[in-house]
Coordinates of C-alpha atoms in Angstrom, one line a residue:
Chain A
M1460 CA 15.3 -42.1 7.6
F1461 CA 13.4 -41.7 4.1
R1462 CA 14.4 -44.1 1.4
W1463 CA 13.2 -43.1 -2.2
K1464 CA 13.4 -45.1 -5.0
K1465 CA 13.3 -42.5 -8.2
L1466 CA 11.1 -43.4 -11.0
G1467 CA 12.3 -40.6 -13.5
L1468 CA 10.8 -37.9 -15.5
L1469 CA 7.2 -37.4 -14.8
F1470 CA 6.0 -34.8 -16.9
G1471 CA 7.9 -32.1 -19.3
P1472 CA 7.3 -29.3 -21.9
R1473 CA 8.7 -31.7 -24.6
Q1474 CA 5.2 -33.7 -24.7
V1475 CA 3.8 -30.3 -25.4
T1476 CA 3.8 -29.4 -28.8
D1477 CA 0.2 -27.3 -29.3
R1478 CA 0.5 -24.7 -26.3
P1479 CA 2.9 -22.0 -26.9
W1480 CA 2.5 -20.8 -23.0
L1481 CA 4.1 -24.2 -22.3
K1482 CA 7.1 -24.2 -24.5
E1483 CA 9.3 -24.5 -21.4
F1484 CA 10.0 -25.6 -18.1
A1485 CA 7.5 -27.5 -15.9
Q1486 CA 8.1 -26.4 -12.1
A1487 CA 6.7 -26.7 -8.7
P1488 CA 4.5 -29.2 -9.1
A1489 CA 1.3 -29.6 -6.8
V1490 CA -1.1 -32.5 -6.7
L1491 CA -4.7 -32.7 -6.5
L1492 CA -6.1 -35.9 -6.2
F1493 CA -9.5 -37.2 -7.9
D1494 CA -11.0 -40.2 -8.1
D1495 CA -9.7 -41.5 -11.1
F1496 CA -7.0 -39.1 -11.9
V1497 CA -4.3 -37.1 -10.3
R1498 CA -4.2 -33.5 -11.3
V1499 CA -0.8 -32.3 -10.9
Y1500 CA -0.3 -28.1 -10.9
F1501 CA 2.8 -26.8 -12.3
S1502 CA 4.3 -23.2 -13.6
C1503 CA 5.7 -23.4 -17.3
R1504 CA 7.2 -20.2 -19.7
P1505 CA 5.9 -19.4 -23.0
P1506 CA 9.4 -18.9 -25.1
P1507 CA 11.3 -15.7 -23.8
D1508 CA 10.8 -11.7 -25.0
A1509 CA 13.1 -9.8 -27.3
N1510 CA 15.2 -8.8 -24.3
G1511 CA 15.2 -12.6 -23.1
Q1512 CA 12.6 -12.2 -20.1
Y1513 CA 10.6 -14.6 -19.4
V1514 CA 6.6 -14.7 -17.8
S1515 CA 5.7 -17.5 -15.9
R1516 CA 2.4 -19.3 -16.2
S1517 CA 0.4 -21.9 -14.7
A1518 CA -1.1 -25.3 -15.9
F1519 CA -1.9 -28.5 -14.6
V1520 CA -1.7 -32.5 -16.3
D1521 CA -4.0 -34.9 -15.2
L1522 CA -2.6 -38.3 -14.8
N1523 CA -4.1 -42.0 -14.7
R1524 CA -4.4 -42.7 -10.7
A1525 CA -3.4 -46.2 -11.5
N1526 CA -0.4 -45.5 -14.0
L1527 CA 1.2 -41.9 -13.1
F1528 CA 3.0 -42.0 -15.6
E1529 CA 0.2 -42.0 -18.2
V1530 CA -1.3 -38.3 -19.4
R1531 CA -4.5 -38.1 -19.6
G1532 CA -5.3 -34.4 -20.6
I1533 CA -3.6 -31.0 -20.0
S1534 CA -5.4 -27.9 -19.3
E1535 CA -6.3 -26.2 -22.3
R1536 CA -5.1 -22.8 -21.3
P1537 CA -3.4 -21.3 -18.2
I1538 CA -5.5 -21.6 -15.2
L1539 CA -4.7 -17.8 -14.0
P1540 CA -4.3 -14.6 -16.2
L1541 CA -1.9 -12.6 -16.0
G1542 CA -2.3 -9.1 -13.2
G1543 CA -3.7 -6.1 -15.2
L1544 CA -0.9 -3.2 -15.3
G1545 CA 1.1 -2.3 -12.3
E1546 CA -0.4 -5.4 -10.5
F1547 CA 1.9 -7.7 -8.5
D1548 CA 1.4 -10.6 -10.8
E1549 CA 1.8 -8.6 -13.8
F1550 CA 4.8 -10.6 -15.0
G1551 CA 4.1 -14.5 -13.8
T1552 CA 1.9 -16.6 -11.9
Y1553 CA 4.3 -19.0 -10.2
P1554 CA 4.7 -21.4 -8.3
V1555 CA 0.6 -22.6 -7.1
S1556 CA -0.7 -24.4 -4.0
V1557 CA -3.9 -26.0 -4.0
I1558 CA -6.2 -27.0 -1.2
R1559 CA -10.0 -28.4 -1.3
H1560 CA -12.2 -26.2 0.6
G1561 CA -16.1 -27.4 0.7
N1562 CA -17.3 -26.9 -3.2
E1563 CA -14.2 -24.9 -4.0
V1564 CA -10.5 -25.7 -4.8
R1565 CA -8.4 -22.5 -3.4
A1566 CA -5.1 -22.1 -4.9
Y1567 CA -2.6 -19.6 -3.3
Y1568 CA -0.1 -18.5 -5.9
A1569 CA 3.0 -16.4 -5.8
G1570 CA 2.6 -13.3 -8.5
W1571 CA 5.7 -11.7 -10.3
T1572 CA 6.1 -7.9 -11.2
R1573 CA 9.2 -6.2 -12.5
C1574 CA 11.7 -3.7 -10.7
E1575 CA 14.3 -1.3 -11.6
S1576 CA 17.1 -1.7 -9.2
V1577 CA 16.8 -5.6 -8.8
P1578 CA 15.0 -7.8 -11.3
F1579 CA 11.5 -8.7 -9.5
N1580 CA 9.6 -8.6 -6.6
V1581 CA 7.1 -11.7 -5.6
A1582 CA 3.7 -11.6 -3.6
I1583 CA 1.2 -14.1 -2.7
G1584 CA -2.1 -14.2 -3.9
L1585 CA -5.6 -15.8 -3.8
A1586 CA -7.6 -17.4 -6.7
I1587 CA -10.8 -19.7 -6.0
S1588 CA -12.2 -22.5 -8.2
T1589 CA -15.8 -23.4 -8.3
D1590 CA -15.7 -26.1 -10.8
G1591 CA -13.3 -28.5 -9.2
G1592 CA -9.9 -26.8 -10.0
E1593 CA -10.2 -26.2 -13.6
T1594 CA -10.5 -22.7 -13.7
F1595 CA -9.5 -19.9 -11.2
A1596 CA -11.2 -16.8 -9.9
K1597 CA -8.9 -14.3 -8.5
A1598 CA -10.0 -13.1 -5.2
G1599 CA -8.9 -10.0 -5.5
R1600 CA -6.1 -7.7 -7.3
G1601 CA -4.0 -7.5 -4.7
P1602 CA -2.1 -9.9 -2.4
V1603 CA -3.5 -12.1 0.0
I1604 CA -1.0 -11.3 2.6
S1605 CA 1.4 -8.3 2.9
Y1606 CA 4.6 -7.3 2.9
S1607 CA 6.3 -6.5 6.6
P1608 CA 8.8 -5.0 8.7
D1609 CA 10.9 -8.1 8.8
E1610 CA 9.5 -9.7 5.5
P1611 CA 10.1 -6.7 2.9
F1612 CA 10.0 -8.3 -0.6
V1613 CA 9.9 -11.7 -2.6
M1614 CA 7.3 -13.7 -0.5
S1615 CA 7.1 -16.6 -2.6
G1616 CA 6.3 -20.4 -2.8
P1617 CA 3.2 -20.5 -1.1
K1618 CA 2.4 -24.0 0.6
I1619 CA -1.5 -24.3 1.7
R1620 CA -2.2 -26.8 4.1
R1621 CA -4.9 -27.9 7.0
F1622 CA -4.0 -29.6 10.2
G1623 CA -7.3 -29.8 12.7
D1624 CA -9.0 -26.6 12.6
G1625 CA -5.9 -24.5 11.2
W1626 CA -5.3 -23.0 8.0
Y1627 CA -1.2 -23.0 7.8
R1628 CA 0.7 -21.5 4.9
W1629 CA 4.5 -21.8 4.6
Y1630 CA 6.3 -20.0 2.3
I1631 CA 9.4 -18.2 1.7
A1632 CA 10.4 -14.5 2.4
G1633 CA 13.5 -12.6 1.1
R1634 CA 15.7 -11.4 3.4
K1635 CA 18.5 -9.3 1.3
W1636 CA 19.4 -9.0 -2.2
K1637 CA 22.8 -9.8 -2.3
V1638 CA 25.3 -8.4 -5.4
V1639 CA 27.3 -11.0 -6.7
G1640 CA 29.3 -9.9 -10.3
G1641 CA 26.9 -7.3 -10.2
R1642 CA 23.8 -9.0 -10.1
P1643 CA 21.2 -8.9 -7.5
E1644 CA 20.4 -12.2 -6.2
P1645 CA 17.8 -13.0 -3.7
V1646 CA 18.2 -14.8 -0.4
Y1647 CA 15.4 -16.1 1.1
K1648 CA 14.1 -18.1 4.2
I1649 CA 11.3 -20.5 5.3
R1650 CA 8.5 -18.5 7.2
L1651 CA 5.0 -19.4 8.0
A1652 CA 1.3 -17.6 9.0
T1653 CA -1.4 -18.8 10.4
S1654 CA -5.2 -18.5 9.7
A1655 CA -8.4 -19.6 10.9
D1656 CA -10.4 -19.0 7.8
G1657 CA -7.6 -19.0 5.1
W1658 CA -8.2 -15.2 4.4
R1659 CA -6.8 -13.0 7.4
W1660 CA -3.4 -14.4 8.3
T1661 CA -1.4 -14.0 11.3
K1662 CA 2.8 -14.3 10.3
V1663 CA 4.7 -16.5 12.9
N1664 CA 7.3 -14.0 11.6
R1665 CA 10.9 -15.8 12.5
D1666 CA 12.7 -18.3 10.4
L1667 CA 11.8 -22.1 10.6
I1668 CA 14.7 -23.7 9.5
V1669 CA 18.2 -22.9 10.5
S1670 CA 20.6 -22.6 7.8
R1671 CA 23.4 -24.7 6.9
L1672 CA 25.6 -24.0 4.2
E1673 CA 25.7 -20.5 4.8
A1674 CA 24.1 -17.6 6.7
D1675 CA 22.8 -16.4 3.3
E1676 CA 21.9 -20.0 2.0
A1677 CA 18.5 -19.3 0.2
Q1678 CA 15.6 -21.9 1.2
A1679 CA 12.5 -22.7 -0.7
S1680 CA 9.6 -25.3 -1.5
P1681 CA 8.6 -26.2 2.5
D1682 CA 6.3 -29.0 2.0
V1683 CA 5.0 -30.2 5.0
F1684 CA 3.0 -33.1 5.7
E1685 CA 1.9 -35.4 8.8
A1686 CA 3.0 -39.3 9.1
G1687 CA 3.6 -41.7 12.3
G1688 CA 2.9 -39.4 14.5
R1689 CA 5.2 -36.2 13.6
Y1690 CA 5.6 -33.3 10.9
H1691 CA 8.0 -33.8 8.2
M1692 CA 9.1 -31.0 5.9
F1693 CA 11.0 -31.3 3.0
F1694 CA 12.3 -28.2 1.2
C1695 CA 15.3 -27.1 -0.6
Y1696 CA 18.2 -25.0 -0.1
R1697 CA 21.1 -23.8 -2.3
F1698 CA 23.8 -21.4 -2.1
S1699 CA 23.8 -17.4 -2.2
D1700 CA 26.0 -16.9 -5.4
D1701 CA 27.2 -19.2 -8.1
Y1702 CA 24.2 -21.3 -7.6
R1703 CA 23.2 -22.5 -11.0
G1704 CA 25.5 -25.4 -11.3
K1705 CA 25.9 -28.7 -9.6
A1706 CA 28.4 -27.6 -7.0
R1707 CA 26.1 -25.0 -5.3
G1708 CA 22.8 -25.4 -6.7
Y1709 CA 19.4 -26.8 -4.9
R1710 CA 19.6 -29.6 -3.0
I1711 CA 16.2 -31.1 -1.1
G1712 CA 17.1 -30.6 2.7
Y1713 CA 14.3 -32.3 5.5
A1714 CA 13.1 -31.4 9.2
W1715 CA 10.6 -32.6 11.3
S1716 CA 8.1 -31.2 14.0
T1717 CA 6.1 -32.1 16.4
N1718 CA 3.8 -29.0 16.7
L1719 CA 4.3 -27.6 13.2
L1720 CA 6.0 -24.3 14.8
D1721 CA 9.5 -25.7 16.1
W1722 CA 11.7 -27.7 13.6
T1723 CA 14.8 -30.0 13.7
R1724 CA 16.7 -30.1 10.7
D1725 CA 18.1 -33.3 9.8
D1726 CA 18.9 -33.0 5.8
A1727 CA 20.2 -36.6 6.0
Q1728 CA 17.1 -37.9 6.7
G1729 CA 15.6 -36.7 3.6
G1730 CA 17.0 -39.6 1.6
I1731 CA 17.2 -37.8 -1.9
D1732 CA 19.9 -36.5 -3.5
V1733 CA 21.5 -35.8 -7.2
S1734 CA 21.7 -38.7 -9.5
E1735 CA 24.8 -40.0 -11.3
A1736 CA 23.9 -38.9 -14.7
G1737 CA 20.1 -37.5 -16.0
W1738 CA 17.7 -34.9 -16.1
D1739 CA 18.8 -34.7 -12.1
S1740 CA 22.4 -34.9 -12.0
E1741 CA 23.2 -31.7 -11.0
M1742 CA 20.3 -30.5 -8.4
V1743 CA 16.9 -31.5 -7.0
S1744 CA 14.5 -29.2 -5.9
Y1745 CA 11.1 -28.0 -4.7
P1746 CA 9.9 -31.2 -3.4
H1747 CA 6.2 -32.1 -3.1
V1748 CA 5.4 -35.0 -1.0
F1749 CA 1.6 -36.6 -1.5
T1750 CA -0.1 -40.0 -0.6
L1751 CA -1.8 -42.0 -3.2
D1752 CA -3.6 -45.4 -3.0
G1753 CA -1.2 -46.5 0.2
K1754 CA 2.2 -45.3 -1.3
T1755 CA 4.0 -42.2 -0.4
Y1756 CA 5.1 -40.1 -3.5
L1757 CA 8.0 -37.4 -4.0
A1758 CA 7.7 -35.0 -7.0
Y1759 CA 10.8 -33.0 -7.5
L1760 CA 12.5 -31.0 -10.4
G1761 CA 16.3 -31.6 -11.1
N1762 CA 18.6 -30.0 -13.4
Q1763 CA 18.3 -26.1 -14.1
V1764 CA 14.9 -25.9 -11.5
G1765 CA 12.6 -28.0 -13.9
R1766 CA 13.8 -26.7 -17.4
H1767 CA 13.1 -30.3 -18.4
G1768 CA 10.0 -30.7 -16.1
F1769 CA 9.4 -32.8 -13.1
G1770 CA 10.0 -36.2 -11.8
L1771 CA 8.7 -38.7 -9.2
A1772 CA 10.2 -40.9 -6.5
V1773 CA 8.2 -43.6 -4.3
R1774 CA 9.0 -44.1 -1.0
E1775 CA 10.5 -47.9 0.1
Chain B
M404 CA -13.4 28.4 7.6
R405 CA -11.5 31.5 6.4
W406 CA -7.7 31.5 6.0
R407 CA -5.1 34.0 6.1
K408 CA -2.5 33.6 4.0
L409 CA 1.0 34.5 5.1
G410 CA 2.9 33.6 2.0
Q411 CA 5.9 31.4 1.2
I412 CA 7.8 30.8 4.0
F413 CA 10.8 28.5 3.2
D414 CA 12.9 28.3 0.2
P415 CA 15.3 24.9 -0.1
T416 CA 16.9 26.6 -3.0
E417 CA 18.6 28.9 -0.2
H418 CA 19.6 26.2 2.2
A419 CA 22.4 23.5 1.9
L420 CA 20.6 20.6 2.8
P421 CA 21.7 16.9 3.5
N422 CA 22.3 14.6 0.8
G423 CA 23.4 17.2 -1.9
C424 CA 19.5 18.1 -2.1
A425 CA 19.0 21.2 -3.9
E426 CA 15.4 21.4 -5.2
F427 CA 11.5 20.7 -3.4
A428 CA 10.7 20.6 -0.3
Q429 CA 7.6 19.2 -0.3
S430 CA 4.4 18.1 2.0
P431 CA 5.7 19.6 4.9
Q432 CA 5.1 18.1 8.8
A433 CA 5.3 20.0 11.9
L434 CA 6.7 18.8 15.2
V435 CA 5.9 21.6 17.6
F436 CA 8.8 21.9 20.5
D437 CA 9.1 24.4 23.4
D438 CA 10.2 27.3 21.5
F439 CA 10.3 26.1 17.9
V440 CA 8.7 24.4 15.5
R441 CA 10.6 21.7 13.5
I442 CA 9.1 21.2 9.7
Y443 CA 10.0 18.3 8.1
F444 CA 9.9 17.9 4.2
S445 CA 10.9 15.6 1.5
T446 CA 13.8 17.2 -0.8
R447 CA 15.4 15.7 -3.8
A448 CA 19.0 14.8 -4.9
R449 CA 19.6 13.2 -8.4
D450 CA 20.8 9.6 -8.6
A451 CA 23.6 8.4 -11.2
G452 CA 20.9 8.0 -13.8
G453 CA 19.9 11.4 -13.3
K454 CA 16.1 10.3 -11.9
Y455 CA 15.1 12.0 -8.8
L456 CA 15.7 10.3 -4.8
S457 CA 13.4 11.7 -2.0
H458 CA 15.2 12.6 0.9
V459 CA 13.4 13.6 4.3
A460 CA 15.0 16.6 6.1
F461 CA 13.9 19.5 8.6
V462 CA 14.0 23.2 9.5
D463 CA 13.4 24.5 12.6
M464 CA 11.6 27.9 12.9
K465 CA 11.2 30.1 15.5
K466 CA 7.5 29.7 16.6
N467 CA 6.5 33.1 14.5
L468 CA 7.0 30.6 11.5
R469 CA 9.3 33.2 9.9
D470 CA 12.8 33.0 11.1
V471 CA 14.8 30.0 10.4
L472 CA 16.9 28.7 13.1
R473 CA 18.5 25.8 11.6
V474 CA 18.3 22.7 9.1
S475 CA 18.8 19.5 9.3
E476 CA 22.7 18.9 9.2
K477 CA 22.7 15.0 8.3
A478 CA 20.6 12.7 6.8
V479 CA 17.1 12.2 8.8
I480 CA 16.7 8.5 7.8
P481 CA 18.5 7.0 5.2
L482 CA 16.9 5.6 2.2
G483 CA 15.9 1.7 2.0
D484 CA 18.2 -0.9 1.0
L485 CA 18.6 -2.4 -2.6
G486 CA 15.2 -4.0 -3.1
C487 CA 13.3 -2.6 -0.4
F488 CA 10.5 -0.6 -0.7
D489 CA 12.1 2.9 0.3
E490 CA 15.3 2.5 -1.6
H491 CA 14.1 5.2 -4.5
G492 CA 12.6 8.0 -1.7
I493 CA 10.8 8.7 1.0
F494 CA 8.1 11.5 0.6
P495 CA 6.1 12.1 2.9
M496 CA 7.2 11.3 6.5
N497 CA 4.2 12.2 8.9
V498 CA 5.6 12.8 12.4
L499 CA 4.1 12.3 16.0
R500 CA 5.4 11.8 20.0
H501 CA 4.0 9.1 21.2
R502 CA 5.7 7.7 24.6
G503 CA 8.7 9.6 24.4
A504 CA 9.4 8.6 21.1
V505 CA 9.0 10.5 17.9
Y506 CA 7.4 8.0 15.2
G507 CA 8.0 8.8 11.6
Y508 CA 5.0 7.4 9.5
T509 CA 7.2 7.0 6.1
S510 CA 5.9 6.8 2.5
G511 CA 8.5 4.7 0.6
W512 CA 9.0 4.8 -3.2
S513 CA 10.4 1.9 -5.1
R514 CA 10.8 2.2 -9.0
R515 CA 8.8 -0.7 -11.3
V516 CA 9.5 -1.4 -15.4
S517 CA 5.9 -1.3 -16.3
V518 CA 4.9 1.3 -14.3
S519 CA 6.7 4.0 -12.6
V520 CA 6.7 3.5 -8.9
E521 CA 5.4 1.5 -6.2
T522 CA 4.5 2.8 -2.9
A523 CA 4.4 1.4 0.7
I524 CA 4.2 3.0 4.3
G525 CA 6.9 2.5 7.0
L526 CA 7.6 3.1 10.4
A527 CA 10.7 4.5 11.9
V528 CA 11.4 5.9 15.4
S529 CA 13.4 8.7 16.7
R530 CA 14.6 8.4 20.2
D531 CA 17.1 11.7 19.8
G532 CA 14.0 14.3 20.0
G533 CA 13.7 13.8 16.0
I534 CA 17.1 14.5 14.8
T535 CA 17.5 10.8 13.3
F536 CA 14.8 7.9 12.6
E537 CA 15.4 4.2 12.6
R538 CA 13.1 1.8 11.1
L539 CA 11.1 -1.1 12.8
G540 CA 12.5 -3.2 9.8
S541 CA 13.2 -3.3 5.9
G542 CA 9.8 -3.8 4.8
P543 CA 6.5 -1.5 5.3
I544 CA 3.6 -1.7 8.1
V545 CA 1.0 -1.2 5.7
A546 CA 1.3 -2.0 2.1
A547 CA -0.9 -3.4 -0.7
S548 CA -3.3 -5.8 0.1
L549 CA -5.9 -8.1 -1.5
Q550 CA -8.3 -5.2 -2.5
E551 CA -5.7 -2.7 -2.6
P552 CA -3.6 -3.7 -5.2
Y553 CA -1.0 -0.8 -5.3
L554 CA 0.3 2.4 -3.8
V555 CA -0.6 2.8 -0.2
G556 CA 0.5 5.9 1.2
D557 CA 0.5 9.6 2.9
A558 CA -0.4 8.3 5.9
F559 CA -1.5 10.9 8.7
V560 CA -1.9 9.4 12.0
K561 CA -3.4 10.4 15.3
V562 CA -3.9 9.0 18.3
V563 CA -7.5 9.3 20.0
G564 CA -7.7 7.5 23.4
E565 CA -6.3 3.9 23.0
Q566 CA -6.6 3.9 19.3
F567 CA -4.4 5.1 16.4
H568 CA -6.0 6.4 13.3
M569 CA -4.5 6.3 10.1
W570 CA -5.7 8.3 6.9
Y571 CA -3.5 7.4 3.8
I572 CA -4.2 6.7 0.2
F573 CA -4.5 3.6 -1.9
G574 CA -4.0 3.0 -5.8
T575 CA -7.1 2.3 -7.8
G576 CA -5.3 1.9 -11.3
W577 CA -2.9 2.8 -13.5
K578 CA -4.3 3.6 -16.8
R579 CA -2.7 5.0 -20.1
F580 CA -4.7 8.1 -20.6
S581 CA -3.7 8.8 -24.2
D582 CA -1.8 6.5 -26.8
G583 CA 1.9 6.4 -25.7
A584 CA 1.7 8.3 -23.0
P585 CA 3.0 6.4 -19.8
P586 CA 0.5 5.3 -17.3
D587 CA -0.9 7.4 -14.8
R588 CA -2.1 6.6 -11.1
T589 CA -5.4 7.4 -9.6
Y590 CA -5.4 6.9 -5.8
K591 CA -8.2 7.8 -3.0
I592 CA -8.3 8.5 0.5
G593 CA -8.9 5.5 3.1
H594 CA -8.8 5.0 7.1
A595 CA -7.1 2.3 9.2
S596 CA -6.6 1.8 12.8
S597 CA -4.7 -0.1 15.3
R598 CA -4.2 -0.5 18.8
D599 CA -0.1 -0.1 18.8
G600 CA 0.7 2.4 16.0
V601 CA 2.7 -0.7 13.9
S602 CA -0.1 -3.5 13.5
W603 CA -2.7 -2.1 11.0
Q604 CA -6.4 -3.0 10.2
K605 CA -7.4 -1.1 6.8
E606 CA -10.6 -0.7 6.1
E607 CA -9.8 -2.2 2.5
A608 CA -10.6 -0.2 -0.6
Q609 CA -13.1 1.5 1.5
Q610 CA -13.1 5.2 -0.2
I611 CA -14.0 7.5 2.6
I612 CA -13.9 11.0 0.6
P613 CA -16.2 11.5 -2.4
D614 CA -15.2 12.4 -5.6
R615 CA -15.9 15.4 -7.0
L616 CA -13.9 15.5 -10.3
G617 CA -15.8 11.8 -11.1
P618 CA -13.4 8.5 -11.0
D619 CA -10.2 10.0 -12.2
E620 CA -9.8 12.1 -9.2
S621 CA -6.6 11.5 -7.4
Q622 CA -6.8 12.5 -3.7
A623 CA -3.9 12.9 -1.7
L624 CA -2.0 13.8 1.8
P625 CA -4.8 13.8 4.3
T626 CA -4.6 15.8 7.4
V627 CA -7.1 15.8 9.9
I628 CA -7.8 18.3 12.7
E629 CA -10.4 18.7 15.6
I630 CA -11.5 22.2 15.7
D631 CA -14.3 22.9 17.9
Q632 CA -15.4 19.3 18.5
R633 CA -15.6 18.6 14.9
L634 CA -12.7 16.3 12.8
H635 CA -11.9 18.7 9.7
M636 CA -9.5 16.7 6.7
F637 CA -7.6 18.5 4.4
F638 CA -6.2 16.8 1.5
C639 CA -5.4 17.7 -2.2
Y640 CA -7.0 16.7 -5.2
R641 CA -6.3 16.8 -8.7
Q642 CA -7.1 15.2 -12.1
S643 CA -5.1 12.1 -12.9
F644 CA -4.0 13.1 -16.2
D645 CA -2.5 16.2 -17.7
F646 CA -1.9 17.7 -14.2
R647 CA 1.6 18.9 -14.0
K648 CA 1.7 21.6 -16.2
N649 CA -2.4 22.4 -16.9
R650 CA -3.0 24.6 -14.1
D651 CA -6.9 23.8 -14.9
R652 CA -6.4 20.0 -14.1
G653 CA -3.9 20.4 -11.1
Y654 CA -3.9 20.2 -7.7
R655 CA -6.2 22.4 -5.1
I656 CA -6.7 21.6 -1.5
G657 CA -9.6 19.8 -0.6
H658 CA -11.9 19.8 2.8
A659 CA -14.5 17.7 4.4
C660 CA -15.6 17.2 7.7
S661 CA -16.8 14.8 10.1
D662 CA -18.6 14.2 13.6
D663 CA -18.2 10.9 14.0
R664 CA -14.5 9.8 12.5
V665 CA -16.8 7.4 10.0
S666 CA -18.7 9.9 7.4
W667 CA -17.1 12.7 5.7
T668 CA -19.1 15.5 4.1
R669 CA -17.0 17.4 1.5
D670 CA -17.5 20.8 1.3
D671 CA -15.0 22.1 -1.3
A672 CA -16.9 23.6 -4.2
R673 CA -15.9 26.7 -2.9
P674 CA -12.1 26.1 -2.6
A675 CA -10.8 25.9 1.0
L676 CA -7.7 27.8 -0.1
D677 CA -7.4 30.1 -3.2
G678 CA -4.0 30.5 -5.1
T679 CA -2.9 34.0 -5.4
S680 CA -2.4 35.3 -8.5
G681 CA 1.5 35.5 -10.2
A682 CA 2.6 34.8 -6.6
W683 CA 4.4 31.1 -5.6
D684 CA 1.2 29.3 -5.3
S685 CA -0.7 30.9 -8.3
D686 CA -1.3 27.7 -10.6
M687 CA -1.3 25.1 -8.0
Q688 CA -1.8 24.5 -4.0
C689 CA -1.2 21.0 -2.6
Y690 CA 0.4 18.6 0.3
P691 CA -1.2 20.2 3.0
H692 CA -0.6 19.8 6.5
V693 CA -2.4 21.5 9.5
F694 CA -1.5 21.8 13.2
E695 CA -2.2 23.8 16.3
C696 CA 0.7 25.9 17.6
D697 CA -0.1 28.3 20.3
G698 CA -3.8 28.3 20.1
Q699 CA -3.6 28.6 16.7
V700 CA -4.1 26.5 14.0
H701 CA -1.8 26.7 11.1
L702 CA -2.2 25.4 7.4
L703 CA 1.3 24.5 5.9
Y704 CA 1.4 23.6 2.3
N705 CA 3.1 23.8 -1.2
G706 CA 2.3 25.8 -4.0
N707 CA 3.6 25.6 -7.8
E708 CA 5.4 22.6 -9.1
F709 CA 4.7 20.3 -6.2
G710 CA 6.7 22.3 -4.2
R711 CA 10.5 23.0 -6.2
R712 CA 10.5 25.9 -4.5
G713 CA 9.3 25.4 -1.0
F714 CA 6.3 25.8 1.3
G715 CA 4.0 28.6 2.7
L716 CA 1.9 29.4 5.6
A717 CA -1.8 30.2 5.9
V718 CA -3.6 31.1 9.3
L719 CA -6.9 30.4 10.5
D720 CA -9.5 33.1 11.6
R721 CA -11.5 32.1 13.5

């Protein structure tokens, strides 16, 4: 059983006033450790356009390693340009997952495009930094992993990890678009692809986490780490409809595995839920676990999936 | 190569087609049976908003390729579900027999907001002799990738020995060629290979047929046949904008040949096939499909307006 002590909201868009592209939201935190600071990548949004539609950008905030609540700097500009006309990431780059590889930092990110019959589609791209994660160049103009018969759309939320010699990328893949009150809502499940080099990927091609709420439960943010001789996954899940409020909105789930492929879901072991009041009183989502100087932390989103930013908890 | 033109052989407006389709019989693709030839094509209905939806249908013809025996009575393959790659149309579908089944390689269309469409290649299999097809899954088997960012389609598949070969097209860019014009796309012909026909390795943005009209040439619908130990590819090509009504910039049939399946020599400076003045193919020739039947090589193709009034036939004089 994990036990977490909540430390409160760590970073939010209200702390920033001079970057118009970082006006709302700070979503999907992902950490890269440096000697004396912690870089947290996240996704944010400029104000919506005249039609009320958003684009998502991605950026980072550097936190003092000795005191994570002290901001040392914020990226001057988004780390990735939006894609060109007709490209998969023309209308958003969100979320981002980073990993060091030699002198590179590789970022796997989800790119958003807009569709006619459904609001969007999402695919996973790759960008590479050679300056320690300050700036990234896209590896190509298309996605690094394609849709396939059983993963037909909405491939999103990549989480890149290395265990042993292997590259592992957890992500989500859309199962269906469910029309709720005339509005298409995506149902997605947690999936895995493996690779020897981070470029050519083989899909495991099955759902890793059983659904608990309902068959159409949506699952996201599969965040995996190793501790105590086991692999642990924190993720989030919600109902397929009417999920924008407290009752049916995102919660954080938990599963464990000994081989990275077969997972036992046991949400009660995760040990984190909504608060009585405050910024995370209605939902908790997009968990990211990292270890720093002997402590294990959980970064996560609260109400309205990160509109107010992300918070932090420490393992007791 | 000398083609003897036999004229238009099928007009969709003369038949009752499934799904309420009234016009267009595009990209004819043949499946030869003992005593007839089934020709699949894509035809169009309109949705509630007035936009086109392409559906696959077929016509069975006597082997003289003149007499119509029947047209498909029901949907050959339904369109994809909400949000799927083939929700708004299947055009074209390439068919071949493999291990007692008929494989249909589909090009699925789904509508976008900033550009008109995205496409990808799906696979559906028929176990009733090609009357109906069932998808492998709701997603594509070949789709956009790192160096081929969009518009993967127009598969033509051929099995040689143990190897599947696919010639297909990939988009190289969307561009507004004049102020206020909607974006137009450009695509080129590429090649992929597979051991099972399901899992494919693309060569990733390797254009195999050189441009003749320059970088803004769009190449479409490759079809490949072996004649006298040499591979021949037919395809169609056009300028990437102002190609719909301007006959000087519209589709023509192109040709290339290869002795090793890898390097292709293009030799269509003189057109492989000419339009006939005043006839159904006077302004445009497109969407070729080459097949052999009873020792003769046949070329099916569309004429004016991208096949609004059907397709025609030419026979190779050897």
